[in-house]
Amino acid sequence: LEKHLVAIDDDTLFVFDSAGKMLKLQYRTGDKTFFQTVSSIDFPQPIDILPTVHKGRLLTADAAGKLRVLDVTAMETRVEIDLGGPASKPIWVAEPLLLAEVSRQRLVAFDSTQPKQSLWTCDLGGVGLVGNPLLVGDVLIAVQQSGDVLRINAKTGKVEQKVSLGQVATQGPFRLGKLLVVLTADGSLQHIESLVPEFVAAVKPEPVKPQSVPAEEKPAKDDKPAACEHPVGDAL
């Protein structure tokens, strides 16, 4: 049975079945239009979560906790990492970080260009994340399902601040212009800009300088509109 469909480009599609088999299909045209299987890979374990495509690479995590980075063109595994447990969310890329939530217990960060060894691990206390973590400078903002918003040091993985929204979070964080918000279970948007001063500074507009009008362009106080020498309607 088909489990995941991942589009690579306008003509290429990856299909994953429930047994761990991946097919690479390409769209063909001619007398008939159809998808043709051009290659396949049999993974040792099923791919439980939706794979992530990023810059010509396919990021997969199987039921045994193996994270693999595949070249989508060569169909070769470039990196294979043992996460120590199954990934509970799709792999996230927040350059320069590659992030994996493992068993809803911890968030593990890797270098997105060379994800061989973990950079740090952040304990989630058994509460998974919602939405995609957002990187602002050296700050990573992650939202837990419980409604806790975490300010994480992107270099060390240390939780620098935690703010509770008071209700279950369903999605976020989102950038909305100058705002940073989280969607909660009651459908409201909760503002979290105060948690990330770096974000506010980044979107703060420059003050508008008043423009002075040159003296010669300023109308004189005694100036009166010139009288029309030949008002409309007077000429015959």
JSON list of C-alpha atoms in Angstrom, two decimals:
[
{"chain": "A", "resi": 1, "resn": "LEU", "atom": "CA", "xyz": [0.00, 0.00, 0.00]},
{"chain": "A", "resi": 2, "resn": "GLU", "atom": "CA", "xyz": [1.19, 3.52, -0.80]},
{"chain": "A", "resi": 3, "resn": "LYS", "atom": "CA", "xyz": [2.14, 5.43, 2.34]},
{"chain": "A", "resi": 4, "resn": "HIS", "atom": "CA", "xyz": [3.92, 8.61, 1.19]},
{"chain": "A", "resi": 5, "resn": "LEU", "atom": "CA", "xyz": [4.10, 10.57, -2.07]},
{"chain": "A", "resi": 6, "resn": "VAL", "atom": "CA", "xyz": [6.92, 13.09, -2.40]},
{"chain": "A", "resi": 7, "resn": "ALA", "atom": "CA", "xyz": [7.26, 15.34, -5.46]},
{"chain": "A", "resi": 8, "resn": "ILE", "atom": "CA", "xyz": [10.87, 16.18, -6.35]},
{"chain": "A", "resi": 9, "resn": "ASP", "atom": "CA", "xyz": [10.16, 18.41, -9.36]},
{"chain": "A", "resi": 10, "resn": "ASP", "atom": "CA", "xyz": [7.56, 18.78, -12.11]},
{"chain": "A", "resi": 11, "resn": "ASP", "atom": "CA", "xyz": [8.45, 15.39, -13.61]},
{"chain": "A", "resi": 12, "resn": "THR", "atom": "CA", "xyz": [9.73, 13.23, -10.73]},
{"chain": "A", "resi": 13, "resn": "LEU", "atom": "CA", "xyz": [7.84, 11.58, -7.88]},
{"chain": "A", "resi": 14, "resn": "PHE", "atom": "CA", "xyz": [8.91, 9.29, -5.03]},
{"chain": "A", "resi": 15, "resn": "VAL", "atom": "CA", "xyz": [6.43, 6.71, -3.78]},
{"chain": "A", "resi": 16, "resn": "PHE", "atom": "CA", "xyz": [6.90, 4.92, -0.45]},
{"chain": "A", "resi": 17, "resn": "ASP", "atom": "CA", "xyz": [4.89, 1.83, 0.46]},
{"chain": "A", "resi": 18, "resn": "SER", "atom": "CA", "xyz": [4.10, 0.44, 3.92]},
{"chain": "A", "resi": 19, "resn": "ALA", "atom": "CA", "xyz": [6.83, -2.23, 3.64]},
{"chain": "A", "resi": 20, "resn": "GLY", "atom": "CA", "xyz": [9.71, 0.24, 3.20]},
{"chain": "A", "resi": 21, "resn": "LYS", "atom": "CA", "xyz": [10.07, 0.17, -0.58]},
{"chain": "A", "resi": 22, "resn": "MET", "atom": "CA", "xyz": [10.68, 3.44, -2.41]},
{"chain": "A", "resi": 23, "resn": "LEU", "atom": "CA", "xyz": [10.01, 3.90, -6.14]},
{"chain": "A", "resi": 24, "resn": "LYS", "atom": "CA", "xyz": [11.33, 6.78, -8.22]},
{"chain": "A", "resi": 25, "resn": "LEU", "atom": "CA", "xyz": [8.80, 7.62, -10.93]},
{"chain": "A", "resi": 26, "resn": "GLN", "atom": "CA", "xyz": [9.21, 9.99, -13.87]},
{"chain": "A", "resi": 27, "resn": "TYR", "atom": "CA", "xyz": [6.45, 11.50, -15.96]},
{"chain": "A", "resi": 28, "resn": "ARG", "atom": "CA", "xyz": [6.55, 10.46, -19.62]},
{"chain": "A", "resi": 29, "resn": "THR", "atom": "CA", "xyz": [4.70, 11.94, -22.59]},
{"chain": "A", "resi": 30, "resn": "GLY", "atom": "CA", "xyz": [4.06, 10.66, -26.09]},
{"chain": "A", "resi": 31, "resn": "ASP", "atom": "CA", "xyz": [1.21, 8.59, -27.48]},
{"chain": "A", "resi": 32, "resn": "LYS", "atom": "CA", "xyz": [0.28, 8.06, -23.83]},
{"chain": "A", "resi": 33, "resn": "THR", "atom": "CA", "xyz": [1.14, 9.96, -20.67]},
{"chain": "A", "resi": 34, "resn": "PHE", "atom": "CA", "xyz": [2.20, 7.90, -17.67]},
{"chain": "A", "resi": 35, "resn": "PHE", "atom": "CA", "xyz": [4.65, 7.58, -14.77]},
{"chain": "A", "resi": 36, "resn": "GLN", "atom": "CA", "xyz": [7.50, 5.17, -15.40]},
{"chain": "A", "resi": 37, "resn": "THR", "atom": "CA", "xyz": [9.52, 3.51, -12.64]},
{"chain": "A", "resi": 38, "resn": "VAL", "atom": "CA", "xyz": [13.17, 4.41, -13.20]},
{"chain": "A", "resi": 39, "resn": "SER", "atom": "CA", "xyz": [14.71, 3.06, -9.97]},
{"chain": "A", "resi": 40, "resn": "SER", "atom": "CA", "xyz": [13.83, 1.72, -6.53]},
{"chain": "A", "resi": 41, "resn": "ILE", "atom": "CA", "xyz": [15.27, 1.22, -3.04]},
{"chain": "A", "resi": 42, "resn": "ASP", "atom": "CA", "xyz": [14.25, -1.30, -0.39]},
{"chain": "A", "resi": 43, "resn": "PHE", "atom": "CA", "xyz": [14.76, 0.15, 3.09]},
{"chain": "A", "resi": 44, "resn": "PRO", "atom": "CA", "xyz": [15.34, -2.28, 5.99]},
{"chain": "A", "resi": 45, "resn": "GLN", "atom": "CA", "xyz": [12.39, -0.73, 7.87]},
{"chain": "A", "resi": 46, "resn": "PRO", "atom": "CA", "xyz": [9.20, 1.12, 6.89]},
{"chain": "A", "resi": 47, "resn": "ILE", "atom": "CA", "xyz": [9.43, 4.89, 6.54]},
{"chain": "A", "resi": 48, "resn": "ASP", "atom": "CA", "xyz": [6.86, 5.95, 9.13]},
{"chain": "A", "resi": 49, "resn": "ILE", "atom": "CA", "xyz": [7.06, 9.72, 8.72]},
{"chain": "A", "resi": 50, "resn": "LEU", "atom": "CA", "xyz": [6.80, 11.87, 5.61]},
{"chain": "A", "resi": 51, "resn": "PRO", "atom": "CA", "xyz": [10.28, 12.34, 4.06]},
{"chain": "A", "resi": 52, "resn": "THR", "atom": "CA", "xyz": [11.66, 15.85, 3.60]},
{"chain": "A", "resi": 53, "resn": "VAL", "atom": "CA", "xyz": [13.19, 17.18, 0.38]},
{"chain": "A", "resi": 54, "resn": "HIS", "atom": "CA", "xyz": [15.85, 19.87, 0.69]},
{"chain": "A", "resi": 55, "resn": "LYS", "atom": "CA", "xyz": [18.32, 21.06, -1.96]},
{"chain": "A", "resi": 56, "resn": "GLY", "atom": "CA", "xyz": [18.47, 17.87, -3.97]},
{"chain": "A", "resi": 57, "resn": "ARG", "atom": "CA", "xyz": [18.52, 15.62, -0.91]},
{"chain": "A", "resi": 58, "resn": "LEU", "atom": "CA", "xyz": [15.86, 13.34, 0.51]},
{"chain": "A", "resi": 59, "resn": "LEU", "atom": "CA", "xyz": [15.76, 13.06, 4.31]},
{"chain": "A", "resi": 60, "resn": "THR", "atom": "CA", "xyz": [14.10, 9.88, 5.61]},
{"chain": "A", "resi": 61, "resn": "ALA", "atom": "CA", "xyz": [13.71, 8.38, 9.07]},
{"chain": "A", "resi": 62, "resn": "ASP", "atom": "CA", "xyz": [12.59, 4.76, 9.43]},
{"chain": "A", "resi": 63, "resn": "ALA", "atom": "CA", "xyz": [10.83, 2.84, 12.19]},
{"chain": "A", "resi": 64, "resn": "ALA", "atom": "CA", "xyz": [14.18, 1.74, 13.67]},
{"chain": "A", "resi": 65, "resn": "GLY", "atom": "CA", "xyz": [15.36, 5.33, 14.15]},
{"chain": "A", "resi": 66, "resn": "LYS", "atom": "CA", "xyz": [17.73, 5.54, 11.19]},
{"chain": "A", "resi": 67, "resn": "LEU", "atom": "CA", "xyz": [18.05, 8.96, 9.59]},
{"chain": "A", "resi": 68, "resn": "ARG", "atom": "CA", "xyz": [19.26, 8.79, 5.99]},
{"chain": "A", "resi": 69, "resn": "VAL", "atom": "CA", "xyz": [20.29, 11.53, 3.58]},
{"chain": "A", "resi": 70, "resn": "LEU", "atom": "CA", "xyz": [19.90, 10.45, -0.04]},
{"chain": "A", "resi": 71, "resn": "ASP", "atom": "CA", "xyz": [20.99, 12.15, -3.24]},
{"chain": "A", "resi": 72, "resn": "VAL", "atom": "CA", "xyz": [17.77, 12.30, -5.29]},
{"chain": "A", "resi": 73, "resn": "THR", "atom": "CA", "xyz": [19.64, 12.23, -8.60]},
{"chain": "A", "resi": 74, "resn": "ALA", "atom": "CA", "xyz": [22.15, 9.45, -7.94]},
{"chain": "A", "resi": 75, "resn": "MET", "atom": "CA", "xyz": [19.74, 7.58, -5.63]},
{"chain": "A", "resi": 76, "resn": "GLU", "atom": "CA", "xyz": [22.60, 6.93, -3.21]},
{"chain": "A", "resi": 77, "resn": "THR", "atom": "CA", "xyz": [22.70, 7.24, 0.57]},
{"chain": "A", "resi": 78, "resn": "ARG", "atom": "CA", "xyz": [25.20, 9.94, 1.54]},
{"chain": "A", "resi": 79, "resn": "VAL", "atom": "CA", "xyz": [24.74, 9.83, 5.31]},
{"chain": "A", "resi": 80, "resn": "GLU", "atom": "CA", "xyz": [23.17, 7.36, 7.73]},
{"chain": "A", "resi": 81, "resn": "ILE", "atom": "CA", "xyz": [22.65, 8.31, 11.39]},
{"chain": "A", "resi": 82, "resn": "ASP", "atom": "CA", "xyz": [21.25, 6.38, 14.36]},
{"chain": "A", "resi": 83, "resn": "LEU", "atom": "CA", "xyz": [18.81, 8.68, 16.15]},
{"chain": "A", "resi": 84, "resn": "GLY", "atom": "CA", "xyz": [18.44, 6.37, 19.13]},
{"chain": "A", "resi": 85, "resn": "GLY", "atom": "CA", "xyz": [14.69, 6.09, 18.56]},
{"chain": "A", "resi": 86, "resn": "PRO", "atom": "CA", "xyz": [12.05, 6.64, 15.88]},
{"chain": "A", "resi": 87, "resn": "ALA", "atom": "CA", "xyz": [11.47, 10.16, 14.63]},
{"chain": "A", "resi": 88, "resn": "SER", "atom": "CA", "xyz": [8.05, 11.41, 15.71]},
{"chain": "A", "resi": 89, "resn": "LYS", "atom": "CA", "xyz": [7.86, 14.28, 13.20]},
{"chain": "A", "resi": 90, "resn": "PRO", "atom": "CA", "xyz": [9.21, 14.90, 9.68]},
{"chain": "A", "resi": 91, "resn": "ILE", "atom": "CA", "xyz": [12.81, 16.09, 9.63]},
{"chain": "A", "resi": 92, "resn": "TRP", "atom": "CA", "xyz": [13.05, 19.89, 9.73]},
{"chain": "A", "resi": 93, "resn": "VAL", "atom": "CA", "xyz": [15.67, 22.08, 8.08]},
{"chain": "A", "resi": 94, "resn": "ALA", "atom": "CA", "xyz": [16.27, 25.51, 9.58]},
{"chain": "A", "resi": 95, "resn": "GLU", "atom": "CA", "xyz": [19.60, 26.34, 8.02]},
{"chain": "A", "resi": 96, "resn": "PRO", "atom": "CA", "xyz": [22.24, 25.87, 9.18]},
{"chain": "A", "resi": 97, "resn": "LEU", "atom": "CA", "xyz": [20.47, 23.28, 11.36]},
{"chain": "A", "resi": 98, "resn": "LEU", "atom": "CA", "xyz": [18.84, 19.96, 10.56]},
{"chain": "A", "resi": 99, "resn": "LEU", "atom": "CA", "xyz": [16.40, 19.02, 13.35]},
{"chain": "A", "resi": 100, "resn": "ALA", "atom": "CA", "xyz": [14.85, 15.70, 14.37]},
{"chain": "A", "resi": 101, "resn": "GLU", "atom": "CA", "xyz": [12.24, 15.13, 17.06]},
{"chain": "A", "resi": 102, "resn": "VAL", "atom": "CA", "xyz": [12.95, 11.70, 18.53]},
{"chain": "A", "resi": 103, "resn": "SER", "atom": "CA", "xyz": [10.16, 9.74, 20.27]},
{"chain": "A", "resi": 104, "resn": "ARG", "atom": "CA", "xyz": [8.60, 13.06, 21.43]},
{"chain": "A", "resi": 105, "resn": "GLN", "atom": "CA", "xyz": [11.29, 13.07, 24.09]},
{"chain": "A", "resi": 106, "resn": "ARG", "atom": "CA", "xyz": [14.07, 15.20, 22.63]},
{"chain": "A", "resi": 107, "resn": "LEU", "atom": "CA", "xyz": [15.00, 17.54, 19.82]},
{"chain": "A", "resi": 108, "resn": "VAL", "atom": "CA", "xyz": [18.32, 16.68, 18.17]},
{"chain": "A", "resi": 109, "resn": "ALA", "atom": "CA", "xyz": [20.23, 19.14, 15.99]},
{"chain": "A", "resi": 110, "resn": "PHE", "atom": "CA", "xyz": [22.75, 18.40, 13.23]},
{"chain": "A", "resi": 111, "resn": "ASP", "atom": "CA", "xyz": [24.74, 20.51, 10.80]},
{"chain": "A", "resi": 112, "resn": "SER", "atom": "CA", "xyz": [22.50, 20.66, 7.72]},
{"chain": "A", "resi": 113, "resn": "THR", "atom": "CA", "xyz": [25.48, 20.44, 5.34]},
{"chain": "A", "resi": 114, "resn": "GLN", "atom": "CA", "xyz": [27.34, 17.62, 7.14]},
{"chain": "A", "resi": 115, "resn": "PRO", "atom": "CA", "xyz": [24.82, 15.85, 9.40]},
{"chain": "A", "resi": 116, "resn": "LYS", "atom": "CA", "xyz": [27.13, 13.16, 10.76]},
{"chain": "A", "resi": 117, "resn": "GLN", "atom": "CA", "xyz": [27.25, 13.86, 14.49]},
{"chain": "A", "resi": 118, "resn": "SER", "atom": "CA", "xyz": [24.68, 15.68, 16.59]},
{"chain": "A", "resi": 119, "resn": "LEU", "atom": "CA", "xyz": [25.48, 19.24, 17.63]},
{"chain": "A", "resi": 120, "resn": "TRP", "atom": "CA", "xyz": [23.22, 19.19, 20.67]},
{"chain": "A", "resi": 121, "resn": "THR", "atom": "CA", "xyz": [20.13, 17.58, 22.21]},
{"chain": "A", "resi": 122, "resn": "CYS", "atom": "CA", "xyz": [17.24, 19.41, 23.88]},
{"chain": "A", "resi": 123, "resn": "ASP", "atom": "CA", "xyz": [15.00, 17.52, 26.32]},
{"chain": "A", "resi": 124, "resn": "LEU", "atom": "CA", "xyz": [11.29, 17.98, 25.47]},
{"chain": "A", "resi": 125, "resn": "GLY", "atom": "CA", "xyz": [9.96, 16.19, 28.53]},
{"chain": "A", "resi": 126, "resn": "GLY", "atom": "CA", "xyz": [7.76, 13.84, 26.54]},
{"chain": "A", "resi": 127, "resn": "VAL", "atom": "CA", "xyz": [5.77, 16.66, 24.87]},
{"chain": "A", "resi": 128, "resn": "GLY", "atom": "CA", "xyz": [6.11, 16.84, 21.09]},
{"chain": "A", "resi": 129, "resn": "LEU", "atom": "CA", "xyz": [6.31, 19.94, 18.94]},
{"chain": "A", "resi": 130, "resn": "VAL", "atom": "CA", "xyz": [3.78, 21.47, 16.57]},
{"chain": "A", "resi": 131, "resn": "GLY", "atom": "CA", "xyz": [4.66, 23.31, 13.39]},
{"chain": "A", "resi": 132, "resn": "ASN", "atom": "CA", "xyz": [8.19, 23.99, 12.20]},
{"chain": "A", "resi": 133, "resn": "PRO", "atom": "CA", "xyz": [10.77, 25.42, 14.63]},
{"chain": "A", "resi": 134, "resn": "LEU", "atom": "CA", "xyz": [11.78, 28.94, 13.61]},
{"chain": "A", "resi": 135, "resn": "LEU", "atom": "CA", "xyz": [15.38, 30.13, 13.61]},
{"chain": "A", "resi": 136, "resn": "VAL", "atom": "CA", "xyz": [16.00, 33.84, 14.28]},
{"chain": "A", "resi": 137, "resn": "GLY", "atom": "CA", "xyz": [19.72, 34.57, 14.47]},
{"chain": "A", "resi": 138, "resn": "ASP", "atom": "CA", "xyz": [21.10, 32.39, 17.25]},
{"chain": "A", "resi": 139, "resn": "VAL", "atom": "CA", "xyz": [17.65, 31.71, 18.69]},
{"chain": "A", "resi": 140, "resn": "LEU", "atom": "CA", "xyz": [15.45, 28.72, 17.84]},
{"chain": "A", "resi": 141, "resn": "ILE", "atom": "CA", "xyz": [11.76, 29.04, 18.70]},
{"chain": "A", "resi": 142, "resn": "ALA", "atom": "CA", "xyz": [9.88, 25.76, 19.16]},
{"chain": "A", "resi": 143, "resn": "VAL", "atom": "CA", "xyz": [6.24, 25.32, 20.23]},
{"chain": "A", "resi": 144, "resn": "GLN", "atom": "CA", "xyz": [5.11, 22.28, 22.23]},
{"chain": "A", "resi": 145, "resn": "GLN", "atom": "CA", "xyz": [1.62, 20.79, 21.95]},
{"chain": "A", "resi": 146, "resn": "SER", "atom": "CA", "xyz": [1.02, 21.71, 25.58]},
{"chain": "A", "resi": 147, "resn": "GLY", "atom": "CA", "xyz": [1.22, 25.39, 24.67]},
{"chain": "A", "resi": 148, "resn": "ASP", "atom": "CA", "xyz": [4.72, 25.97, 25.99]},
{"chain": "A", "resi": 149, "resn": "VAL", "atom": "CA", "xyz": [6.91, 28.11, 23.73]},
{"chain": "A", "resi": 150, "resn": "LEU", "atom": "CA", "xyz": [10.63, 27.41, 24.04]},
{"chain": "A", "resi": 151, "resn": "ARG", "atom": "CA", "xyz": [13.40, 29.86, 23.35]},
{"chain": "A", "resi": 152, "resn": "ILE", "atom": "CA", "xyz": [16.39, 27.61, 22.60]},
{"chain": "A", "resi": 153, "resn": "ASN", "atom": "CA", "xyz": [19.99, 28.66, 22.12]},
{"chain": "A", "resi": 154, "resn": "ALA", "atom": "CA", "xyz": [20.65, 27.46, 18.56]},
{"chain": "A", "resi": 155, "resn": "LYS", "atom": "CA", "xyz": [24.34, 26.89, 19.29]},
{"chain": "A", "resi": 156, "resn": "THR", "atom": "CA", "xyz": [24.04, 24.91, 22.53]},
{"chain": "A", "resi": 157, "resn": "GLY", "atom": "CA", "xyz": [20.47, 23.54, 22.63]},
{"chain": "A", "resi": 158, "resn": "LYS", "atom": "CA", "xyz": [19.89, 25.06, 26.06]},
{"chain": "A", "resi": 159, "resn": "VAL", "atom": "CA", "xyz": [16.35, 26.28, 26.81]},
{"chain": "A", "resi": 160, "resn": "GLU", "atom": "CA", "xyz": [16.89, 29.94, 27.74]},
{"chain": "A", "resi": 161, "resn": "GLN", "atom": "CA", "xyz": [13.23, 30.77, 28.36]},
{"chain": "A", "resi": 162, "resn": "LYS", "atom": "CA", "xyz": [9.86, 29.03, 28.43]},
{"chain": "A", "resi": 163, "resn": "VAL", "atom": "CA", "xyz": [6.50, 30.78, 28.12]},
{"chain": "A", "resi": 164, "resn": "SER", "atom": "CA", "xyz": [3.14, 29.06, 28.60]},
{"chain": "A", "resi": 165, "resn": "LEU", "atom": "CA", "xyz": [0.23, 30.14, 26.41]},
{"chain": "A", "resi": 166, "resn": "GLY", "atom": "CA", "xyz": [-2.25, 28.63, 28.86]},
{"chain": "A", "resi": 167, "resn": "GLN", "atom": "CA", "xyz": [-3.85, 26.31, 26.31]},
{"chain": "A", "resi": 168, "resn": "VAL", "atom": "CA", "xyz": [-3.03, 23.68, 23.72]},
{"chain": "A", "resi": 169, "resn": "ALA", "atom": "CA", "xyz": [-1.09, 24.89, 20.69]},
{"chain": "A", "resi": 170, "resn": "THR", "atom": "CA", "xyz": [-2.02, 23.56, 17.26]},
{"chain": "A", "resi": 171, "resn": "GLN", "atom": "CA", "xyz": [0.43, 25.29, 14.91]},
{"chain": "A", "resi": 172, "resn": "GLY", "atom": "CA", "xyz": [3.27, 27.76, 14.83]},
{"chain": "A", "resi": 173, "resn": "PRO", "atom": "CA", "xyz": [5.29, 29.82, 15.12]},
{"chain": "A", "resi": 174, "resn": "PHE", "atom": "CA", "xyz": [4.25, 31.97, 12.15]},
{"chain": "A", "resi": 175, "resn": "ARG", "atom": "CA", "xyz": [5.73, 35.18, 10.79]},
{"chain": "A", "resi": 176, "resn": "LEU", "atom": "CA", "xyz": [2.97, 37.66, 9.97]},
{"chain": "A", "resi": 177, "resn": "GLY", "atom": "CA", "xyz": [4.72, 40.81, 8.86]},
{"chain": "A", "resi": 178, "resn": "LYS", "atom": "CA", "xyz": [6.07, 42.36, 12.06]},
{"chain": "A", "resi": 179, "resn": "LEU", "atom": "CA", "xyz": [4.28, 39.79, 14.22]},
{"chain": "A", "resi": 180, "resn": "LEU", "atom": "CA", "xyz": [5.27, 36.37, 15.53]},
{"chain": "A", "resi": 181, "resn": "VAL", "atom": "CA", "xyz": [2.27, 34.26, 16.51]},
{"chain": "A", "resi": 182, "resn": "VAL", "atom": "CA", "xyz": [1.13, 30.78, 17.53]},
{"chain": "A", "resi": 183, "resn": "LEU", "atom": "CA", "xyz": [-2.27, 29.26, 16.72]},
{"chain": "A", "resi": 184, "resn": "THR", "atom": "CA", "xyz": [-4.06, 27.72, 19.70]},
{"chain": "A", "resi": 185, "resn": "ALA", "atom": "CA", "xyz": [-6.90, 25.21, 20.02]},
{"chain": "A", "resi": 186, "resn": "ASP", "atom": "CA", "xyz": [-9.60, 27.88, 20.37]},
{"chain": "A", "resi": 187, "resn": "GLY", "atom": "CA", "xyz": [-8.60, 29.38, 17.02]},
{"chain": "A", "resi": 188, "resn": "SER", "atom": "CA", "xyz": [-6.89, 32.44, 18.44]},
{"chain": "A", "resi": 189, "resn": "LEU", "atom": "CA", "xyz": [-3.46, 33.81, 17.55]},
{"chain": "A", "resi": 190, "resn": "GLN", "atom": "CA", "xyz": [-1.14, 34.27, 20.51]},
{"chain": "A", "resi": 191, "resn": "HIS", "atom": "CA", "xyz": [1.61, 36.86, 20.19]},
{"chain": "A", "resi": 192, "resn": "ILE", "atom": "CA", "xyz": [5.15, 35.81, 21.18]},
{"chain": "A", "resi": 193, "resn": "GLU", "atom": "CA", "xyz": [7.25, 38.72, 19.85]},
{"chain": "A", "resi": 194, "resn": "SER", "atom": "CA", "xyz": [8.36, 39.58, 23.39]},
{"chain": "A", "resi": 195, "resn": "LEU", "atom": "CA", "xyz": [10.08, 36.21, 23.58]},
{"chain": "A", "resi": 196, "resn": "VAL", "atom": "CA", "xyz": [12.31, 37.06, 20.62]},
{"chain": "A", "resi": 197, "resn": "PRO", "atom": "CA", "xyz": [13.67, 40.62, 20.78]},
{"chain": "A", "resi": 198, "resn": "GLU", "atom": "CA", "xyz": [15.93, 39.67, 17.86]},
{"chain": "A", "resi": 199, "resn": "PHE", "atom": "CA", "xyz": [12.86, 39.23, 15.67]},
{"chain": "A", "resi": 200, "resn": "VAL", "atom": "CA", "xyz": [11.44, 42.61, 16.65]},
{"chain": "A", "resi": 201, "resn": "ALA", "atom": "CA", "xyz": [14.76, 44.30, 15.94]},
{"chain": "A", "resi": 202, "resn": "ALA", "atom": "CA", "xyz": [14.99, 42.61, 12.55]},
{"chain": "A", "resi": 203, "resn": "VAL", "atom": "CA", "xyz": [11.61, 43.89, 11.38]},
{"chain": "A", "resi": 204, "resn": "LYS", "atom": "CA", "xyz": [11.66, 47.31, 13.08]},
{"chain": "A", "resi": 205, "resn": "PRO", "atom": "CA", "xyz": [11.28, 49.92, 10.35]},
{"chain": "A", "resi": 206, "resn": "GLU", "atom": "CA", "xyz": [13.70, 52.81, 10.12]},
{"chain": "A", "resi": 207, "resn": "PRO", "atom": "CA", "xyz": [12.25, 56.13, 11.32]},
{"chain": "A", "resi": 208, "resn": "VAL", "atom": "CA", "xyz": [10.97, 58.31, 8.52]},
{"chain": "A", "resi": 209, "resn": "LYS", "atom": "CA", "xyz": [12.85, 61.59, 8.31]},
{"chain": "A", "resi": 210, "resn": "PRO", "atom": "CA", "xyz": [10.69, 64.66, 7.67]},
{"chain": "A", "resi": 211, "resn": "GLN", "atom": "CA", "xyz": [11.39, 66.22, 4.32]},
{"chain": "A", "resi": 212, "resn": "SER", "atom": "CA", "xyz": [11.72, 70.00, 4.22]},
{"chain": "A", "resi": 213, "resn": "VAL", "atom": "CA", "xyz": [10.21, 71.92, 1.33]},
{"chain": "A", "resi": 214, "resn": "PRO", "atom": "CA", "xyz": [12.66, 74.30, -0.43]},
{"chain": "A", "resi": 215, "resn": "ALA", "atom": "CA", "xyz": [11.94, 77.95, 0.30]},
{"chain": "A", "resi": 216, "resn": "GLU", "atom": "CA", "xyz": [11.34, 78.78, -3.36]},
{"chain": "A", "resi": 217, "resn": "GLU", "atom": "CA", "xyz": [8.61, 76.12, -3.54]},
{"chain": "A", "resi": 218, "resn": "LYS", "atom": "CA", "xyz": [6.70, 77.41, -0.51]},
{"chain": "A", "resi": 219, "resn": "PRO", "atom": "CA", "xyz": [3.63, 79.45, -1.49]},
{"chain": "A", "resi": 220, "resn": "ALA", "atom": "CA", "xyz": [3.72, 83.07, -0.34]},
{"chain": "A", "resi": 221, "resn": "LYS", "atom": "CA", "xyz": [1.08, 84.11, 2.15]},
{"chain": "A", "resi": 222, "resn": "ASP", "atom": "CA", "xyz": [-0.13, 86.98, -0.06]},
{"chain": "A", "resi": 223, "resn": "ASP", "atom": "CA", "xyz": [-0.15, 84.99, -3.26]},
{"chain": "A", "resi": 224, "resn": "LYS", "atom": "CA", "xyz": [-3.55, 84.86, -4.92]},
{"chain": "A", "resi": 225, "resn": "PRO", "atom": "CA", "xyz": [-4.61, 82.67, -7.80]},
{"chain": "A", "resi": 226, "resn": "ALA", "atom": "CA", "xyz": [-4.16, 84.45, -11.11]},
{"chain": "A", "resi": 227, "resn": "ALA", "atom": "CA", "xyz": [-7.38, 85.66, -12.69]},
{"chain": "A", "resi": 228, "resn": "CYS", "atom": "CA", "xyz": [-8.39, 83.98, -15.91]},
{"chain": "A", "resi": 229, "resn": "GLU", "atom": "CA", "xyz": [-8.11, 86.51, -18.73]},
{"chain": "A", "resi": 230, "resn": "HIS", "atom": "CA", "xyz": [-10.69, 84.71, -20.87]},
{"chain": "A", "resi": 231, "resn": "PRO", "atom": "CA", "xyz": [-13.12, 82.78, -18.73]},
{"chain": "A", "resi": 232, "resn": "VAL", "atom": "CA", "xyz": [-14.71, 79.77, -20.33]},
{"chain": "A", "resi": 233, "resn": "GLY", "atom": "CA", "xyz": [-18.00, 80.69, -21.95]},
{"chain": "A", "resi": 234, "resn": "ASP", "atom": "CA", "xyz": [-17.09, 84.33, -22.71]},
{"chain": "A", "resi": 235, "resn": "ALA", "atom": "CA", "xyz": [-15.47, 83.70, -26.05]},
{"chain": "A", "resi": 236, "resn": "LEU", "atom": "CA", "xyz": [-17.74, 83.62, -29.08]}
]
